[in-house]
Coordinates of C-alpha atoms in Angstrom, one line a residue:
Chain A
M309 CA 15.3 -6.0 16.8
A310 CA 16.7 -8.4 19.5
R311 CA 13.8 -7.6 21.8
F312 CA 11.4 -8.2 19.0
L313 CA 13.0 -11.6 18.3
A314 CA 13.1 -12.6 22.0
G315 CA 9.4 -11.7 22.4
R316 CA 8.4 -13.6 19.3
C317 CA 10.3 -16.7 20.5
A318 CA 8.6 -16.6 23.9
I319 CA 5.2 -16.5 22.2
L320 CA 6.3 -19.4 20.0
L321 CA 7.2 -21.6 22.9
A322 CA 4.1 -20.7 24.9
T323 CA 1.9 -21.5 22.0
L324 CA 3.6 -24.8 21.4
L325 CA 3.1 -25.8 25.0
A326 CA -0.6 -24.8 25.0
A327 CA -1.1 -26.7 21.8
S328 CA 0.4 -29.9 23.2
V329 CA -1.6 -29.8 26.4
L330 CA -4.8 -29.3 24.4
V331 CA -4.0 -32.1 22.0
F332 CA -3.2 -34.5 24.9
L333 CA -6.4 -33.6 26.8
V334 CA -8.7 -33.8 23.8
L335 CA -7.4 -37.3 22.8
Q336 CA -8.0 -38.5 26.4
V337 CA -11.5 -37.3 26.4
L338 CA -12.4 -38.9 23.0
P339 CA -14.1 -42.3 23.3
G340 CA -12.3 -45.4 22.1
D341 CA -9.8 -47.6 23.9
P342 CA -6.6 -48.3 21.9
A343 CA -6.1 -51.6 23.8
S344 CA -9.5 -53.0 23.0
I345 CA -9.1 -52.0 19.3
M346 CA -5.7 -53.8 19.1
L347 CA -7.0 -56.9 20.9
G348 CA -10.5 -57.1 19.6
T349 CA -13.8 -56.8 21.4
S350 CA -13.6 -60.4 22.7
A351 CA -10.3 -59.8 24.7
R352 CA -10.3 -60.9 28.3
P353 CA -10.2 -58.2 31.0
D354 CA -6.8 -59.3 32.3
T355 CA -5.3 -59.3 28.8
L356 CA -6.7 -55.8 28.4
A357 CA -5.2 -54.7 31.7
A358 CA -1.8 -56.1 30.7
M359 CA -1.9 -54.2 27.4
H360 CA -2.9 -51.0 29.3
H361 CA 0.1 -51.4 31.5
Q362 CA 2.4 -52.1 28.5
L363 CA 1.2 -48.9 26.7
G364 CA 1.4 -46.9 30.0
L365 CA -2.3 -46.1 29.8
D366 CA -2.8 -47.3 33.4
R367 CA -0.9 -44.3 34.8
P368 CA -2.8 -41.1 35.7
L369 CA -3.0 -38.2 33.2
W370 CA -0.8 -35.9 35.1
Q371 CA 2.0 -38.5 34.9
R372 CA 1.5 -39.4 31.3
Y373 CA 1.7 -35.8 29.9
P374 CA 5.1 -35.0 31.3
L375 CA 6.5 -38.4 30.3
W376 CA 5.2 -37.9 26.7
I377 CA 6.7 -34.4 26.4
A378 CA 10.0 -35.4 28.0
A379 CA 10.2 -38.3 25.5
L380 CA 9.4 -36.0 22.6
L381 CA 12.1 -33.6 23.6
R382 CA 14.6 -36.5 23.6
G383 CA 13.4 -37.3 20.1
D384 CA 11.6 -40.4 21.3
F385 CA 8.2 -40.3 19.6
G386 CA 7.0 -43.7 21.0
V387 CA 6.0 -46.9 19.3
S388 CA 2.9 -47.0 17.1
Y389 CA 0.2 -49.2 18.7
T390 CA -0.9 -50.6 15.3
Y391 CA 2.2 -50.7 13.2
S392 CA 4.5 -51.7 16.1
V393 CA 7.3 -49.6 14.7
P394 CA 8.8 -46.4 16.1
V395 CA 6.6 -43.4 15.3
A396 CA 9.7 -41.5 14.3
D397 CA 10.4 -43.9 11.5
L398 CA 6.7 -43.6 10.3
L399 CA 6.9 -39.9 10.4
R400 CA 10.2 -39.7 8.6
A401 CA 8.9 -41.8 5.7
R402 CA 5.6 -39.8 5.4
I403 CA 7.2 -36.4 5.7
A404 CA 9.3 -37.1 2.7
I405 CA 6.1 -37.1 0.7
S406 CA 3.9 -34.5 2.5
L407 CA 6.5 -31.8 3.0
P408 CA 7.5 -31.6 -0.8
L409 CA 3.8 -31.7 -1.6
A410 CA 2.9 -28.8 0.7
L411 CA 5.9 -26.7 -0.4
L412 CA 5.2 -27.4 -4.1
A413 CA 1.5 -26.4 -3.5
M414 CA 2.5 -23.2 -1.7
A415 CA 5.1 -22.3 -4.3
L416 CA 2.6 -22.8 -7.1
S417 CA 0.0 -20.8 -5.3
V418 CA 2.3 -17.8 -4.7
A419 CA 3.9 -17.9 -8.1
L420 CA 0.4 -17.8 -9.7
A421 CA -1.5 -15.6 -7.4
I422 CA 0.9 -12.6 -6.8
P423 CA 1.6 -11.8 -10.5
L424 CA -2.1 -12.3 -11.4
G425 CA -3.3 -10.2 -8.5
V426 CA -0.8 -7.3 -9.4
F427 CA -1.7 -7.6 -13.1
A428 CA -5.4 -7.4 -12.3
A429 CA -4.9 -4.4 -10.0
A430 CA -2.8 -2.6 -12.6
R431 CA -5.5 -3.2 -15.3
R432 CA -8.4 -2.4 -13.0
G433 CA -11.7 -2.3 -14.8
H434 CA -10.3 -3.7 -18.1
L435 CA -11.5 -6.9 -19.6
S436 CA -8.4 -8.8 -18.5
D437 CA -9.1 -7.7 -14.8
T438 CA -12.7 -8.9 -15.0
L439 CA -11.5 -12.2 -16.6
V440 CA -8.8 -12.9 -14.0
M441 CA -11.1 -12.1 -11.1
G442 CA -13.9 -14.2 -12.7
V443 CA -11.6 -17.2 -12.9
A444 CA -10.4 -16.5 -9.3
Q445 CA -14.1 -16.4 -8.1
L446 CA -14.5 -19.8 -9.7
G447 CA -11.4 -21.1 -8.1
V448 CA -12.5 -19.9 -4.6
S449 CA -15.8 -21.9 -5.0
V450 CA -14.2 -25.2 -6.1
P451 CA -13.3 -27.6 -3.4
N452 CA -9.8 -29.0 -3.8
F453 CA -10.8 -32.7 -3.6
W454 CA -13.3 -32.3 -6.5
L455 CA -10.7 -30.3 -8.5
G456 CA -8.3 -33.2 -7.8
L457 CA -10.8 -35.7 -9.2
L458 CA -11.3 -33.5 -12.4
L459 CA -7.5 -33.3 -12.8
V460 CA -7.2 -37.1 -12.6
L461 CA -9.9 -37.5 -15.1
L462 CA -8.2 -35.2 -17.6
F463 CA -4.5 -35.8 -17.1
S464 CA -4.5 -39.4 -16.0
V465 CA -7.5 -41.1 -17.4
K466 CA -8.0 -39.2 -20.7
L467 CA -4.5 -38.1 -21.6
G468 CA -2.5 -40.6 -19.6
W469 CA 0.3 -38.1 -18.8
L470 CA 0.5 -38.4 -15.1
P471 CA -0.2 -41.1 -12.5
A472 CA -3.7 -41.1 -11.0
G473 CA -2.6 -42.1 -7.5
G474 CA 0.0 -43.7 -5.3
F475 CA 3.6 -42.5 -5.1
A476 CA 6.0 -43.3 -7.9
G477 CA 8.5 -40.5 -7.8
P478 CA 8.1 -36.7 -7.9
R479 CA 5.7 -36.8 -10.9
S480 CA 3.1 -38.2 -8.6
L481 CA 3.1 -35.0 -6.6
L482 CA 2.2 -32.7 -9.5
L483 CA -1.6 -33.3 -9.7
P484 CA -2.2 -33.2 -6.0
A485 CA -0.1 -30.0 -5.7
V486 CA -2.1 -28.3 -8.4
A487 CA -5.4 -29.4 -6.8
L488 CA -4.2 -27.9 -3.5
A489 CA -2.7 -24.8 -5.0
L490 CA -5.4 -23.5 -7.3
P491 CA -8.2 -22.8 -4.8
Q492 CA -5.6 -21.1 -2.5
A493 CA -4.1 -19.2 -5.4
A494 CA -7.6 -17.9 -6.2
I495 CA -8.0 -16.4 -2.7
L496 CA -4.5 -15.1 -2.6
A497 CA -4.9 -13.4 -6.0
R498 CA -8.0 -11.6 -4.8
V499 CA -6.3 -10.4 -1.7
T500 CA -3.2 -9.3 -3.7
R501 CA -5.4 -7.3 -6.1
S502 CA -7.3 -5.4 -3.5
S503 CA -4.2 -4.7 -1.5
V504 CA -2.3 -3.4 -4.5
L505 CA -5.4 -1.3 -5.5
E506 CA -5.4 0.2 -2.0
T507 CA -1.7 1.0 -2.1
L508 CA -1.9 2.5 -5.6
G509 CA -4.1 5.2 -4.1
E510 CA -1.5 6.2 -1.5
D511 CA 0.3 9.5 -1.7
F512 CA 3.8 8.0 -1.9
V513 CA 2.9 6.3 -5.2
R514 CA 2.0 9.7 -6.6
T515 CA 5.3 11.0 -5.2
A516 CA 7.1 8.3 -7.1
R517 CA 5.3 9.3 -10.3
A518 CA 6.2 12.9 -9.6
K519 CA 9.8 11.8 -9.5
G520 CA 9.4 10.6 -13.1
L521 CA 8.9 6.9 -12.5
S522 CA 6.7 5.2 -15.1
R523 CA 3.4 3.7 -14.1
A524 CA 5.1 0.2 -14.0
A525 CA 8.1 1.3 -12.1
A526 CA 6.0 3.1 -9.4
L527 CA 3.9 -0.1 -9.2
W528 CA 6.7 -2.6 -8.8
R529 CA 9.1 -0.5 -6.8
H530 CA 6.7 1.3 -4.4
A531 CA 3.2 0.0 -4.5
V532 CA 3.8 -3.8 -4.6
P533 CA 6.4 -4.0 -1.7
N534 CA 3.9 -2.1 0.5
A535 CA 0.9 -4.1 -0.7
L536 CA 2.7 -7.5 0.1
I537 CA 2.6 -6.9 3.8
P538 CA -1.1 -7.9 4.3
V539 CA -0.7 -10.6 1.6
I540 CA 2.0 -12.3 3.7
T541 CA -0.4 -12.5 6.6
I542 CA -2.9 -14.3 4.4
M543 CA -0.2 -16.7 3.2
G544 CA 0.6 -17.6 6.8
L545 CA -3.0 -18.4 7.5
Q546 CA -3.3 -20.3 4.2
F547 CA -0.5 -22.6 5.3
S548 CA -2.7 -24.2 8.0
F549 CA -5.5 -24.7 5.4
L550 CA -2.9 -26.3 3.2
L551 CA -2.1 -28.8 5.9
A552 CA -5.8 -29.6 6.3
G553 CA -6.0 -29.9 2.5
T554 CA -3.1 -32.4 2.3
I555 CA -5.1 -34.8 4.6
I556 CA -8.0 -34.8 2.1
I557 CA -5.9 -34.7 -1.0
E558 CA -3.5 -37.5 0.1
N559 CA -6.6 -39.6 0.5
V560 CA -8.0 -38.7 -2.9
F561 CA -4.7 -39.5 -4.6
N562 CA -3.8 -42.4 -2.3
L563 CA -0.5 -40.8 -1.4
P564 CA 1.3 -42.4 1.6
G565 CA 1.9 -39.1 3.4
L566 CA 1.2 -37.6 6.8
G567 CA -2.4 -36.9 5.9
R568 CA -3.2 -40.5 5.2
L569 CA -1.3 -41.6 8.3
I570 CA -3.3 -39.3 10.6
F571 CA -6.5 -40.4 8.9
Q572 CA -5.7 -44.1 9.5
A573 CA -4.3 -43.5 13.0
I574 CA -7.5 -41.8 14.1
A575 CA -9.7 -44.6 12.6
Q576 CA -7.6 -47.2 14.5
R577 CA -7.2 -45.2 17.8
D578 CA -3.4 -45.3 17.4
L579 CA -3.3 -42.5 20.0
I580 CA 0.4 -42.1 20.2
V581 CA 0.7 -41.5 16.4
V582 CA -2.3 -39.1 16.5
Q583 CA -0.8 -37.2 19.4
D584 CA 2.6 -36.9 17.8
L585 CA 1.2 -35.9 14.5
V586 CA -1.2 -33.3 15.7
V587 CA 1.6 -31.7 17.7
L588 CA 3.9 -31.8 14.7
L589 CA 1.2 -30.2 12.5
A590 CA 0.3 -27.6 15.1
G591 CA 4.0 -26.9 15.6
S592 CA 4.6 -26.3 11.9
V593 CA 1.6 -23.9 11.8
I594 CA 3.1 -22.0 14.8
V595 CA 6.5 -22.0 13.2
V596 CA 5.2 -20.7 9.9
N597 CA 3.3 -17.9 11.8
F598 CA 6.6 -17.1 13.5
L599 CA 8.3 -16.8 10.1
V600 CA 5.4 -14.5 9.0
D601 CA 6.1 -12.2 11.9
L602 CA 9.8 -12.2 11.0
A603 CA 9.0 -11.4 7.3
Y604 CA 6.8 -8.6 8.5
A605 CA 9.6 -7.1 10.5
A606 CA 12.0 -7.5 7.6
L607 CA 9.5 -5.8 5.2
D608 CA 8.2 -3.0 7.5
P609 CA 10.8 -1.1 9.5
R610 CA 8.0 0.5 11.6
L611 CA 7.3 -2.9 13.2
A612 CA 10.9 -3.9 14.0
R613 CA 10.9 -1.2 16.7
A614 CA 7.8 -2.3 18.5
Chain B
M939 CA 11.2 34.0 -26.0
S940 CA 8.1 32.2 -24.8
A941 CA 7.3 31.6 -21.2
L942 CA 8.5 28.6 -19.3
L943 CA 5.0 27.4 -18.4
E944 CA 1.9 28.4 -20.2
L945 CA -1.7 27.4 -19.5
D946 CA -4.1 28.6 -22.1
D947 CA -7.8 28.2 -21.3
L948 CA -7.0 24.9 -19.6
S949 CA -10.1 23.0 -18.5
V950 CA -10.3 19.7 -16.7
R951 CA -13.4 17.6 -16.4
L952 CA -13.9 14.4 -14.5
P953 CA -16.8 12.7 -16.1
A954 CA -17.2 10.5 -13.0
A955 CA -17.8 13.6 -10.9
G956 CA -20.3 15.3 -13.2
P957 CA -20.2 17.3 -16.5
V958 CA -19.1 20.6 -14.9
P959 CA -15.3 21.3 -15.3
L960 CA -13.3 21.3 -12.1
L961 CA -10.8 23.6 -13.8
D962 CA -12.6 26.1 -16.1
R963 CA -10.5 27.9 -18.8
V964 CA -7.6 28.7 -16.6
S965 CA -4.8 30.8 -18.2
L966 CA -1.5 31.7 -16.7
S967 CA 2.1 32.0 -17.6
L968 CA 5.3 31.7 -15.6
E969 CA 8.8 32.8 -16.6
R970 CA 12.1 31.3 -15.5
G971 CA 12.9 32.5 -12.0
E972 CA 9.4 33.9 -11.4
S973 CA 7.2 33.0 -8.5
L974 CA 3.4 32.8 -8.7
G975 CA 1.2 32.3 -5.7
V976 CA -2.1 30.5 -6.4
V977 CA -4.7 31.2 -3.6
G978 CA -8.2 30.0 -2.9
E979 CA -10.4 28.0 -0.5
S980 CA -10.2 24.2 -0.6
G981 CA -12.1 22.8 -3.6
C982 CA -11.4 25.8 -5.8
G983 CA -9.2 23.8 -8.3
K984 CA -5.7 24.8 -7.1
S985 CA -4.5 21.2 -6.6
M986 CA -6.2 20.1 -9.8
A987 CA -4.2 22.7 -11.7
A988 CA -0.9 21.4 -10.2
L989 CA -1.8 17.8 -11.1
A990 CA -2.8 18.8 -14.6
I991 CA 0.6 20.5 -15.0
M992 CA 2.3 17.2 -13.8
G993 CA 0.1 15.1 -16.0
L994 CA -1.0 13.1 -12.9
L995 CA -4.7 13.8 -13.0
P996 CA -6.9 10.9 -11.8
P997 CA -7.7 8.3 -14.5
G998 CA -10.6 9.4 -16.8
A999 CA -9.9 13.1 -16.5
V1000 CA -10.7 15.0 -19.7
V1001 CA -8.3 17.9 -20.4
S1002 CA -8.8 20.6 -23.0
G1003 CA -7.2 23.9 -23.9
G1004 CA -3.4 24.5 -24.0
L1005 CA -0.6 23.4 -21.7
R1006 CA 2.9 24.2 -22.8
F1007 CA 6.2 23.8 -21.0
D1008 CA 9.3 25.4 -22.5
G1009 CA 7.6 25.4 -25.9
Q1010 CA 6.6 21.8 -25.7
D1011 CA 2.9 21.0 -26.1
L1012 CA 2.3 18.7 -23.1
L1013 CA -1.3 17.7 -23.9
A1014 CA 0.0 16.1 -27.2
A1015 CA 3.1 14.6 -25.5
P1016 CA 3.3 10.8 -25.0
E1017 CA 3.6 9.3 -21.6
A1018 CA 7.4 8.8 -22.0
A1019 CA 7.9 12.5 -22.6
W1020 CA 6.0 13.3 -19.4
C1021 CA 8.1 10.8 -17.5
A1022 CA 11.2 12.5 -18.8
L1023 CA 9.9 15.9 -17.5
R1024 CA 8.5 14.9 -14.2
G1025 CA 11.2 15.0 -11.5
R1026 CA 13.7 16.2 -14.0
R1027 CA 12.5 19.6 -15.2
I1028 CA 9.3 19.9 -13.1
G1029 CA 9.5 19.0 -9.4
M1030 CA 6.6 18.8 -7.0
V1031 CA 6.2 19.1 -3.3
F1032 CA 3.0 17.7 -1.8
Q1033 CA 0.9 18.8 1.1
E1034 CA 1.1 15.8 3.4
P1035 CA 4.7 15.0 4.3
M1036 CA 3.4 12.2 6.6
T1037 CA 2.0 10.1 3.7
A1038 CA 4.0 11.3 0.7
L1039 CA 7.1 9.2 1.5
N1040 CA 7.3 5.5 1.1
P1041 CA 7.1 4.1 4.6
I1042 CA 9.2 1.0 4.0
Q1043 CA 12.1 2.6 2.0
R1044 CA 15.1 4.4 3.4
I1045 CA 15.0 8.1 2.7
G1046 CA 18.4 7.9 0.9
A1047 CA 17.0 5.3 -1.6
Q1048 CA 14.0 7.5 -2.2
L1049 CA 16.2 10.6 -2.7
A1050 CA 18.5 8.8 -5.1
E1051 CA 15.8 7.4 -7.3
G1052 CA 15.3 10.6 -9.3
P1053 CA 19.0 11.3 -10.0
R1054 CA 19.8 7.7 -10.8
R1055 CA 16.9 7.6 -13.3
H1056 CA 17.2 11.0 -14.9
L1057 CA 20.9 11.9 -14.5
R1058 CA 22.1 8.3 -14.9
L1059 CA 24.2 8.5 -11.7
G1060 CA 25.9 5.4 -10.5
R1061 CA 25.5 4.1 -7.0
G1062 CA 28.5 5.9 -5.5
A1063 CA 27.7 9.2 -7.3
A1064 CA 24.1 9.0 -6.2
E1065 CA 25.1 8.4 -2.6
S1066 CA 27.2 11.5 -2.4
E1067 CA 24.5 13.4 -4.3
V1068 CA 22.0 12.3 -1.6
L1069 CA 24.3 13.6 1.2
R1070 CA 24.7 16.9 -0.7
L1071 CA 20.9 17.2 -1.1
L1072 CA 20.2 16.5 2.6
D1073 CA 22.8 19.1 3.5
R1074 CA 21.2 21.7 1.2
V1075 CA 17.8 21.4 2.9
G1076 CA 19.3 21.6 6.3
L1077 CA 19.3 17.9 7.2
A1078 CA 23.1 17.4 7.2
R1079 CA 22.8 15.5 10.5
I1080 CA 20.1 13.1 9.3
S1081 CA 21.4 9.8 8.0
P1082 CA 20.2 8.6 4.6
D1083 CA 19.6 5.2 6.2
R1084 CA 16.7 6.6 8.3
Y1085 CA 13.1 5.6 7.5
P1086 CA 10.4 8.3 7.2
H1087 CA 8.8 7.3 10.5
Q1088 CA 12.0 8.2 12.3
L1089 CA 11.7 11.9 11.1
S1090 CA 9.5 14.7 12.3
G1091 CA 6.9 16.3 9.9
G1092 CA 9.2 19.3 9.2
Q1093 CA 12.1 17.0 8.4
R1094 CA 10.0 14.9 6.1
Q1095 CA 8.9 17.9 4.2
R1096 CA 12.5 18.9 3.9
V1097 CA 13.2 15.5 2.4
M1098 CA 10.3 16.0 0.0
I1099 CA 11.8 19.3 -1.1
A1100 CA 15.2 17.7 -1.5
M1101 CA 13.5 15.0 -3.6
A1102 CA 11.7 17.6 -5.8
L1103 CA 14.9 19.5 -6.3
A1104 CA 17.2 16.5 -6.8
C1105 CA 17.6 16.9 -10.6
G1106 CA 17.6 20.7 -10.6
P1107 CA 14.2 21.3 -12.1
D1108 CA 13.3 24.6 -13.9
L1109 CA 9.8 24.6 -12.3
L1110 CA 8.8 23.7 -8.8
L1111 CA 5.2 23.1 -7.9
A1112 CA 4.5 23.4 -4.2
D1113 CA 1.0 22.3 -3.2
E1114 CA 0.3 23.7 0.3
P1115 CA 3.8 22.7 1.3
T1116 CA 3.4 23.9 4.9
T1117 CA -0.3 23.4 5.7
A1118 CA 0.4 20.2 7.7
L1119 CA 3.3 21.7 9.7
D1120 CA 3.2 23.9 12.8
M1121 CA 3.7 27.7 12.5
T1122 CA 7.4 28.0 13.3
I1123 CA 8.4 25.2 10.9
Q1124 CA 6.1 26.8 8.2
G1125 CA 8.3 29.9 8.0
Q1126 CA 11.5 27.9 7.8
I1127 CA 10.2 25.7 5.0
L1128 CA 8.9 28.7 2.9
A1129 CA 12.1 30.6 3.4
L1130 CA 14.1 27.5 2.2
L1131 CA 11.9 27.2 -0.9
A1132 CA 12.2 30.9 -1.8
E1133 CA 16.0 30.7 -1.2
L1134 CA 16.5 27.6 -3.4
A1135 CA 14.3 29.1 -6.1
A1136 CA 16.3 32.3 -6.2
E1137 CA 19.6 30.4 -6.1
R1138 CA 18.7 28.3 -9.2
R1139 CA 16.6 30.7 -11.1
M1140 CA 13.8 28.2 -10.7
A1141 CA 10.2 29.2 -11.4
L1142 CA 8.0 28.6 -8.3
L1143 CA 4.3 27.9 -8.4
L1144 CA 3.2 28.2 -4.8
I1145 CA -0.3 26.9 -4.0
T1146 CA -1.8 27.9 -0.7
H1147 CA -4.9 29.1 1.0
D1148 CA -2.8 31.5 3.1
L1149 CA -2.7 35.1 1.7
G1150 CA 0.1 36.0 4.0
V1151 CA 2.4 33.3 2.5
V1152 CA 1.7 34.7 -1.0
A1153 CA 2.3 38.3 0.1
R1154 CA 5.7 37.3 1.4
H1155 CA 6.9 34.7 -1.1
A1156 CA 5.3 35.3 -4.5
A1157 CA 5.9 38.1 -7.0
R1158 CA 2.6 37.5 -8.7
T1159 CA -0.7 36.3 -7.3
L1160 CA -3.5 34.4 -8.9
V1161 CA -6.8 34.0 -7.0
M1162 CA -9.0 31.1 -7.9
Y1163 CA -12.7 30.4 -7.1
A1164 CA -14.8 27.5 -8.2
G1165 CA -12.3 26.3 -10.8
R1166 CA -11.9 29.8 -12.4
V1167 CA -9.3 32.6 -12.1
V1168 CA -11.1 35.5 -10.5
E1169 CA -8.2 37.9 -10.1
T1170 CA -4.5 37.9 -11.1
G1171 CA -1.7 40.4 -11.2
P1172 CA 1.5 41.5 -9.5
T1173 CA 1.2 40.8 -5.8
P1174 CA 1.5 44.4 -4.6
A1175 CA -1.2 45.5 -7.0
V1176 CA -3.5 42.7 -6.1
F1177 CA -3.0 43.3 -2.4
A1178 CA -3.3 47.1 -2.7
R1179 CA -6.7 47.0 -4.5
M1180 CA -8.2 43.5 -3.9
A1181 CA -10.5 44.3 -6.8
H1182 CA -12.6 41.1 -6.6
P1183 CA -14.9 40.9 -3.6
Y1184 CA -13.7 37.3 -3.1
T1185 CA -10.1 38.4 -2.8
H1186 CA -11.1 41.0 -0.3
G1187 CA -13.2 38.4 1.6
L1188 CA -10.3 36.0 1.7
F1189 CA -8.0 38.7 3.1
A1190 CA -10.5 39.8 5.7
A1191 CA -10.9 36.2 6.8
S1192 CA -7.2 35.6 7.3
P1193 CA -5.5 35.9 10.7
H1194 CA -3.0 38.5 9.3
A1195 CA -5.8 41.0 8.9
I1196 CA -6.6 40.8 12.6
M1197 CA -3.0 41.4 13.5
A1198 CA -2.9 44.4 11.3
G1199 CA -6.3 45.9 12.2
G1200 CA -6.4 44.9 15.9
R1201 CA -9.9 43.4 15.6
R1202 CA -10.9 40.6 17.9
R1203 CA -13.2 38.3 16.0
L1204 CA -12.1 36.7 12.7
P1205 CA -14.7 37.5 10.0
T1206 CA -15.7 34.7 7.6
I1207 CA -17.0 34.6 4.1
Q1208 CA -20.6 33.6 4.4
G1209 CA -21.7 30.4 2.7
Q1210 CA -19.6 27.8 0.9
V1211 CA -17.8 27.2 -2.4
P1212 CA -20.6 25.8 -4.6
E1213 CA -20.4 22.1 -5.6
P1214 CA -19.2 21.8 -9.2
R1215 CA -22.7 20.4 -10.2
A1216 CA -24.5 23.2 -8.4
R1217 CA -22.7 26.2 -9.9
P1218 CA -24.9 29.2 -10.6
P1219 CA -25.3 30.4 -14.2
G1220 CA -23.7 33.8 -13.5
C1221 CA -20.7 34.7 -11.3
C1222 CA -20.0 31.7 -9.0
F1223 CA -19.3 34.0 -6.1
A1224 CA -22.6 36.0 -6.5
P1225 CA -24.5 34.0 -3.9
R1226 CA -21.9 34.9 -1.3
C1227 CA -21.1 38.4 -2.5
A1228 CA -22.4 41.5 -0.7
A1229 CA -21.9 43.6 -3.9
A1230 CA -23.7 41.2 -6.2
A1231 CA -26.2 42.9 -8.6
E1232 CA -28.6 41.6 -11.2
D1233 CA -26.0 41.3 -14.0
C1234 CA -23.8 39.1 -11.7
R1235 CA -26.5 36.5 -11.7
Q1236 CA -27.1 36.5 -15.5
S1237 CA -23.8 35.5 -17.0
P1238 CA -20.3 34.9 -15.6
P1239 CA -17.9 37.8 -15.9
M1240 CA -14.8 37.4 -17.9
L1241 CA -11.3 38.4 -16.8
A1242 CA -10.8 42.0 -17.7
P1243 CA -7.7 44.3 -17.3
L1244 CA -7.9 46.9 -14.5
D1245 CA -4.4 48.3 -14.9
A1246 CA -0.9 47.1 -15.9
G1247 CA -1.0 43.3 -15.7
H1248 CA -3.8 43.3 -13.1
L1249 CA -7.0 41.5 -14.2
A1250 CA -10.2 40.6 -12.4
A1251 CA -13.4 38.7 -13.4
C1252 CA -16.0 41.0 -11.8
Y1253 CA -18.6 43.4 -13.1
H1254 CA -18.3 45.6 -10.1
P1255 CA -14.6 45.5 -9.1
R1256 CA -13.7 47.4 -5.9
A1257 CA -12.2 50.8 -6.6
A1258 CA -8.5 51.4 -6.1
A1259 CA -7.7 52.6 -2.7

């Protein structure tokens, strides 16, 4: 187990390093000079040069990358070019919205998808299975931003129950979380169903029945825990789609979260904010995948040895 | 007193697999403490019979005829009654020890599941019961905290046997319990099964394709072919006469025959078991039978008595030696 953990941690660090190099290089290659965007197109060359020097952009790449990483490790995220405030403060305020949103969406998705998927598998071929899978097919095909607009029309405009946009307390996160969660839940429910169906055909489920377990007990005690192993992989993959989804959904609902921040920062060539944010998002995807690996090892004793 | 297990013209059809029954009017009875060997090639309906007795046939299976256990009509029994019997009064050992255990549960937990459910044992009582069971099947040195992948095939099959015996069943169904194991382990497992059956006066239904196993471990023998019983009787009588040509063919094709006769090349039964949907109108074995005559191709022969308790479904049974 210790060797497994050490190996996974090494992979985690290597991936983070590679991601940060990639993000840094890609942003240097992209067109658009932050200084000229800050000062306007009519700025004089010597003003531009002074600004370049102030932002550190006049140094060569091989110096700027280590400086940036070293500062990140000290907790110094730099100062935003456009907001002129420390990026760390910006991030802190925005994470307070985006993290609860992502967690709520993930929780909703899992709480909906796994019971429905197991239910559909247990009632394979019945009307209820067809119904659940039909709705899931619909959910897979609906883009989350469009679903968000429909939800706003129904719950905000028609019924007036929930705010249509902006952030005014936790209630504002409900509709965006539902809009993010439903399409993901649809995919997860389909994966859960097929995984449970496959597991139900395994010999050990028949063994459980031969011990006198009822159909339901054999399902929940033996089939489902085995079936969840591949489902967890999909959940890990979905987390990255969820982050991409928050960028779109926060713009639809006008939520001041990380998604909106990165969107604006790209438009305004606020390179330091984009750099920090992309590394943060990449890091969270990598950490989630690390957690998925750990969950795997916890669920499946055969893996912990390897 | 009626028999412990009685099958009376039991037929099983799977509409999804065609209209022909996979199990065709099979009758047998088993007393307490008795052992019956069921033999036949793969696809002859042996496993189907065991699953029918357990009530674990694939969904959609249509069962007709009679199936009684200790006087109880199982075909009329509700699912809850089946659950109360399975694992408690009827235990089953499956063929594949590699896949028949849950890979992500400790063997102790899997062993304790039956006793906790059926005998209402508490956690502590179940734990000591698991140790006793492991000891009884010769795994005293194996920790209940092990996972199945940490055990060998023979050890896993011993765990399966311990699991099937956990609640002291009256009937044990063993479906090819040693086919997946190597030869030296096979003998140990079969000896263990026979010993445990004798110790508890448990009835044993031993399903196998190996005539040698039946000869050594079953008091009575039942030979199946294409879903039907073709010969049945006390094991010595069946082996002495091998009245049905199929029984004789099976014996000639088994390695034991070579050892006895000193022949070099293992003879085989020509042809294959007919697919259920392609069964001939007469005797199913006629197309492969050297002794087949015109009447064999007209209508299927019924089981008819030859001598005390020995029956065969053949128009031209081989004469007694």
